[in-house]
Amino acid sequence: MISILILTKNEEQDLPDCLESVKWSDDIHLYDSYSDDKTVEIAKQYGATITKRKFDNWAAHQNWGLTNITFKYPWVLYIDADERVSEELKNNLLNFDINNKEFAAFEIQRRDFAWNGRWLKHAQISPYFLRFFQPSKMRYERLVNPVSIPNGSTSRLNGYLDHYPFSKGFKFWFQRHLSYADMEATMRLEDIRKGIIFSFKKALFSKDFTEKRYHQKGLFYKMPFRPFIKWLYMVVIRRSFLDGKAGMTYTTLQAIYEYLIILRTKELFKEN
């Protein structure tokens, strides 16, 4: 058996379906940022263990959780309330050898779904995430969209983790990404101050997907016309148009998000 870690903040709408998808585990941990709705009450109905901490930033929050929460099992599956464990993934997790010492973490493929229920197969930029790991061998960096840093080798586990980012509607999506843009801009400013150098070699050829994505993102932030480049990349390279109207709408939303980061970065430059 394995342990489950779910991060929450006012997730009464999405949490029940999330918990239903992991109720086969007898060690579910809800890591809550002081929700003021029925999130904790719902989790208790499923027998989850509750841990509360005020949210500061993603990396610090996640690192604290892995260090201070006592899990029953040596392997943990980390998911968000708007994600669901597919049947195939569930079976592979149940059959997993928890005494495995060859790897520190496993990548799981995530499927992002649009508001109309369509899988954004082509529009989705980052399909693999290190979500199944030994907590003692995992840490995170970056204030938002944190990078997973495993202490050891990694592999992939078959089965999908299904994600519904528009479950609360477009308004919530925009509000969340406004806060993400603020943290992304803050990190951009810090990178400049520290003189961090990102590697073209690692961005193009690293076999570690997480490392590759980290350097790609760092280099991408230095490019002019980022929103347009991202839109063009998603349409031409990833062929997001194959996902229909949902794919093109999502592509445009991602370009807008990039522009929000640029605007907020300029504001921070002026403020500092």
Coordinates of N, CA and C in Angstrom, one line a residue, residues 40-132:
V40 N -12.2 20.5 5.0 CA -11.7 19.6 6.1 C -12.7 18.6 6.5
E41 N -14.0 19.1 6.6 CA -15.1 18.3 7.0 C -15.3 17.1 6.1
I42 N -15.2 17.4 4.8 CA -15.3 16.3 3.7 C -14.2 15.3 3.9
A43 N -12.9 15.8 4.1 CA -11.8 15.0 4.2 C -11.9 14.0 5.4
K44 N -12.4 14.5 6.5 CA -12.6 13.7 7.7 C -13.6 12.6 7.4
Q45 N -14.6 12.8 6.6 CA -15.6 11.8 6.3 C -14.9 10.6 5.5
Y46 N -13.8 10.9 4.9 CA -13.1 9.8 4.2 C -11.9 9.2 5.0
G47 N -11.9 9.7 6.3 CA -10.8 9.2 7.2 C -9.5 9.7 7.0
A48 N -9.4 10.9 6.3 CA -8.1 11.5 6.1 C -7.5 12.1 7.3
T49 N -6.2 12.1 7.4 CA -5.4 12.8 8.4 C -5.2 14.2 8.0
I50 N -5.5 15.2 8.9 CA -5.5 16.6 8.5 C -4.2 17.3 9.1
T51 N -3.5 18.0 8.3 CA -2.4 18.8 8.7 C -2.6 20.2 8.1
K52 N -2.5 21.2 9.0 CA -2.7 22.6 8.5 C -1.5 23.5 8.6
R53 N -1.3 24.3 7.6 CA -0.2 25.2 7.6 C -0.5 26.4 6.7
K54 N -0.2 27.6 7.1 CA -0.5 28.8 6.2 C 0.4 28.7 5.0
F55 N -0.2 28.9 3.8 CA 0.6 28.9 2.6 C 1.4 30.1 2.4
D56 N 2.7 29.9 2.0 CA 3.6 31.0 1.7 C 4.0 31.0 0.3
N57 N 4.6 30.0 -0.2 CA 4.9 29.8 -1.6 C 5.0 28.3 -1.8
W58 N 4.9 27.8 -3.1 CA 4.7 26.4 -3.4 C 5.9 25.6 -2.9
A59 N 7.1 26.0 -3.2 CA 8.3 25.2 -2.8 C 8.4 25.0 -1.3
A60 N 8.3 26.1 -0.6 CA 8.4 26.1 0.8 C 7.3 25.2 1.5
H61 N 6.1 25.4 0.9 CA 4.9 24.7 1.5 C 5.1 23.2 1.3
Q62 N 5.4 22.8 0.1 CA 5.6 21.4 -0.2 C 6.7 20.8 0.5
N63 N 7.9 21.5 0.6 CA 9.0 21.0 1.3 C 8.7 20.8 2.8
W64 N 8.0 21.7 3.4 CA 7.6 21.6 4.8 C 6.7 20.3 5.0
G65 N 5.8 20.1 4.1 CA 4.9 19.0 4.2 C 5.6 17.7 4.2
L66 N 6.5 17.5 3.2 CA 7.3 16.3 3.1 C 8.2 16.0 4.3
T67 N 8.6 17.1 4.9 CA 9.5 17.0 6.1 C 8.7 16.7 7.4
N68 N 7.6 17.3 7.5 CA 6.9 17.2 8.8 C 5.6 16.3 8.9
I69 N 5.1 15.9 7.8 CA 4.0 15.0 7.9 C 4.5 13.5 8.0
T70 N 3.9 12.8 8.9 CA 4.3 11.4 9.1 C 3.5 10.5 8.3
F71 N 4.1 9.9 7.3 CA 3.3 9.0 6.4 C 3.5 7.6 6.9
K72 N 2.5 6.8 6.7 CA 2.5 5.4 7.1 C 3.4 4.5 6.2
Y73 N 3.5 4.9 5.0 CA 4.3 4.1 4.0 C 5.4 4.9 3.4
P74 N 6.4 4.2 2.9 CA 7.6 4.8 2.4 C 7.4 5.5 1.1
W75 N 6.3 5.2 0.4 CA 6.1 5.8 -0.9 C 4.8 6.7 -0.9
V76 N 4.8 7.9 -1.5 CA 3.7 8.8 -1.4 C 3.3 9.2 -2.8
L77 N 2.0 9.3 -3.1 CA 1.4 9.8 -4.3 C 0.9 11.2 -3.9
Y78 N 1.4 12.2 -4.6 CA 1.0 13.6 -4.3 C 0.1 14.1 -5.5
I79 N -1.2 14.5 -5.1 CA -2.1 15.0 -6.1 C -2.8 16.3 -5.5
D80 N -3.4 17.0 -6.5 CA -4.2 18.1 -6.1 C -5.7 17.8 -6.1
A81 N -6.5 18.6 -5.5 CA -8.0 18.3 -5.4 C -8.7 18.2 -6.8
D82 N -8.1 18.9 -7.8 CA -8.8 18.9 -9.1 C -8.2 17.8 -10.0
E83 N -7.5 16.8 -9.4 CA -7.0 15.7 -10.1 C -7.6 14.4 -9.7
R84 N -7.6 13.4 -10.5 CA -8.2 12.1 -10.3 C -7.2 11.0 -10.7
V85 N -7.2 9.9 -9.9 CA -6.3 8.8 -10.2 C -7.2 7.9 -11.1
S86 N -6.6 7.6 -12.3 CA -7.3 6.7 -13.3 C -7.3 5.3 -12.8
E87 N -8.1 4.4 -13.4 CA -8.1 3.0 -13.0 C -6.8 2.3 -13.2
E88 N -6.2 2.6 -14.4 CA -4.9 2.0 -14.7 C -3.8 2.4 -13.7
L89 N -3.8 3.7 -13.4 CA -2.8 4.2 -12.4 C -3.0 3.5 -11.1
K90 N -4.3 3.5 -10.7 CA -4.6 2.9 -9.4 C -4.1 1.4 -9.3
N91 N -4.3 0.6 -10.3 CA -3.9 -0.8 -10.3 C -2.4 -0.9 -10.3
N92 N -1.7 0.0 -11.0 CA -0.2 0.0 -11.0 C 0.3 0.4 -9.6
L93 N -0.3 1.3 -9.0 CA 0.1 1.8 -7.6 C -0.2 0.7 -6.6
L94 N -1.3 0.0 -6.7 CA -1.6 -1.1 -5.8 C -0.7 -2.3 -5.9
N95 N -0.1 -2.5 -7.1 CA 0.8 -3.6 -7.4 C 2.3 -3.2 -7.2
F96 N 2.5 -1.9 -6.8 CA 3.9 -1.4 -6.7 C 4.6 -2.0 -5.5
D97 N 5.8 -2.4 -5.7 CA 6.7 -2.9 -4.7 C 7.2 -1.8 -3.8
I98 N 6.7 -1.6 -2.6 CA 7.1 -0.5 -1.8 C 8.5 -0.6 -1.3
N99 N 9.1 -1.8 -1.4 CA 10.5 -2.0 -1.0 C 11.5 -1.7 -2.1
N100 N 11.0 -1.1 -3.2 CA 11.8 -0.7 -4.3 C 12.8 0.3 -3.9
K101 N 14.1 0.0 -4.1 CA 15.2 0.9 -3.7 C 16.0 1.4 -4.9
E102 N 15.6 1.0 -6.1 CA 16.3 1.4 -7.3 C 16.0 2.8 -7.7
F103 N 14.8 3.3 -7.4 CA 14.4 4.6 -7.8 C 14.0 5.5 -6.6
A104 N 14.1 6.8 -6.8 CA 13.7 7.7 -5.8 C 12.3 8.3 -6.1
A105 N 11.9 8.3 -7.4 CA 10.6 8.9 -7.8 C 10.2 8.3 -9.1
F106 N 8.9 8.5 -9.4 CA 8.4 8.0 -10.7 C 7.6 9.2 -11.3
E107 N 7.8 9.4 -12.6 CA 7.0 10.3 -13.4 C 5.6 9.7 -13.7
I108 N 4.6 10.5 -13.7 CA 3.3 10.0 -14.1 C 2.7 11.0 -15.1
Q109 N 2.1 10.4 -16.1 CA 1.6 11.3 -17.2 C 0.2 11.9 -16.8
R110 N 0.1 13.2 -16.9 CA -1.1 13.9 -16.5 C -1.9 14.3 -17.8
R111 N -3.2 14.1 -17.7 CA -4.1 14.5 -18.8 C -4.9 15.7 -18.4
D112 N -4.6 16.9 -19.0 CA -5.4 18.1 -18.7 C -6.7 18.1 -19.6
F113 N -7.8 18.3 -18.9 CA -9.1 18.4 -19.6 C -9.6 19.8 -19.7
A114 N -10.2 20.2 -20.8 CA -10.8 21.5 -21.0 C -12.2 21.5 -20.3
W115 N -12.8 22.7 -20.3 CA -14.1 22.9 -19.7 C -15.2 22.1 -20.3
N116 N -15.0 21.7 -21.5 CA -16.0 20.8 -22.2 C -15.7 19.3 -22.1
G117 N -14.7 19.0 -21.3 CA -14.4 17.6 -21.1 C -13.4 17.0 -22.0
R118 N -12.9 17.8 -23.0 CA -12.0 17.3 -24.0 C -10.6 17.3 -23.5
W119 N -9.9 16.2 -23.7 CA -8.5 16.0 -23.3 C -7.7 17.0 -24.2
L120 N -6.9 17.8 -23.6 CA -6.0 18.8 -24.3 C -4.7 18.1 -24.7
K121 N -4.8 17.0 -25.5 CA -3.7 16.1 -25.7 C -2.5 16.8 -26.4
H122 N -2.8 17.8 -27.3 CA -1.8 18.4 -28.0 C -1.4 19.8 -27.4
A123 N -2.4 20.5 -26.9 CA -2.2 21.8 -26.3 C -1.4 21.7 -25.0
Q124 N -1.5 20.6 -24.2 CA -0.9 20.5 -23.0 C 0.7 20.4 -23.2
I125 N 1.4 21.4 -22.5 CA 2.8 21.5 -22.7 C 3.6 20.5 -21.9
S126 N 3.3 20.3 -20.7 CA 4.1 19.5 -19.8 C 3.3 18.3 -19.3
P127 N 3.4 17.1 -19.9 CA 2.5 16.0 -19.6 C 3.1 15.1 -18.5
Y128 N 4.4 15.2 -18.1 CA 4.9 14.3 -17.1 C 5.4 15.0 -15.9
F129 N 5.0 14.4 -14.7 CA 5.3 15.1 -13.4 C 5.8 14.0 -12.4
L130 N 6.7 14.4 -11.6 CA 7.2 13.5 -10.6 C 6.3 13.5 -9.4
R131 N 5.3 12.7 -9.4 CA 4.2 12.7 -8.4 C 4.2 11.5 -7.4
F132 N 5.0 10.5 -7.7 CA 5.1 9.3 -6.9 C 6.5 9.2 -6.5

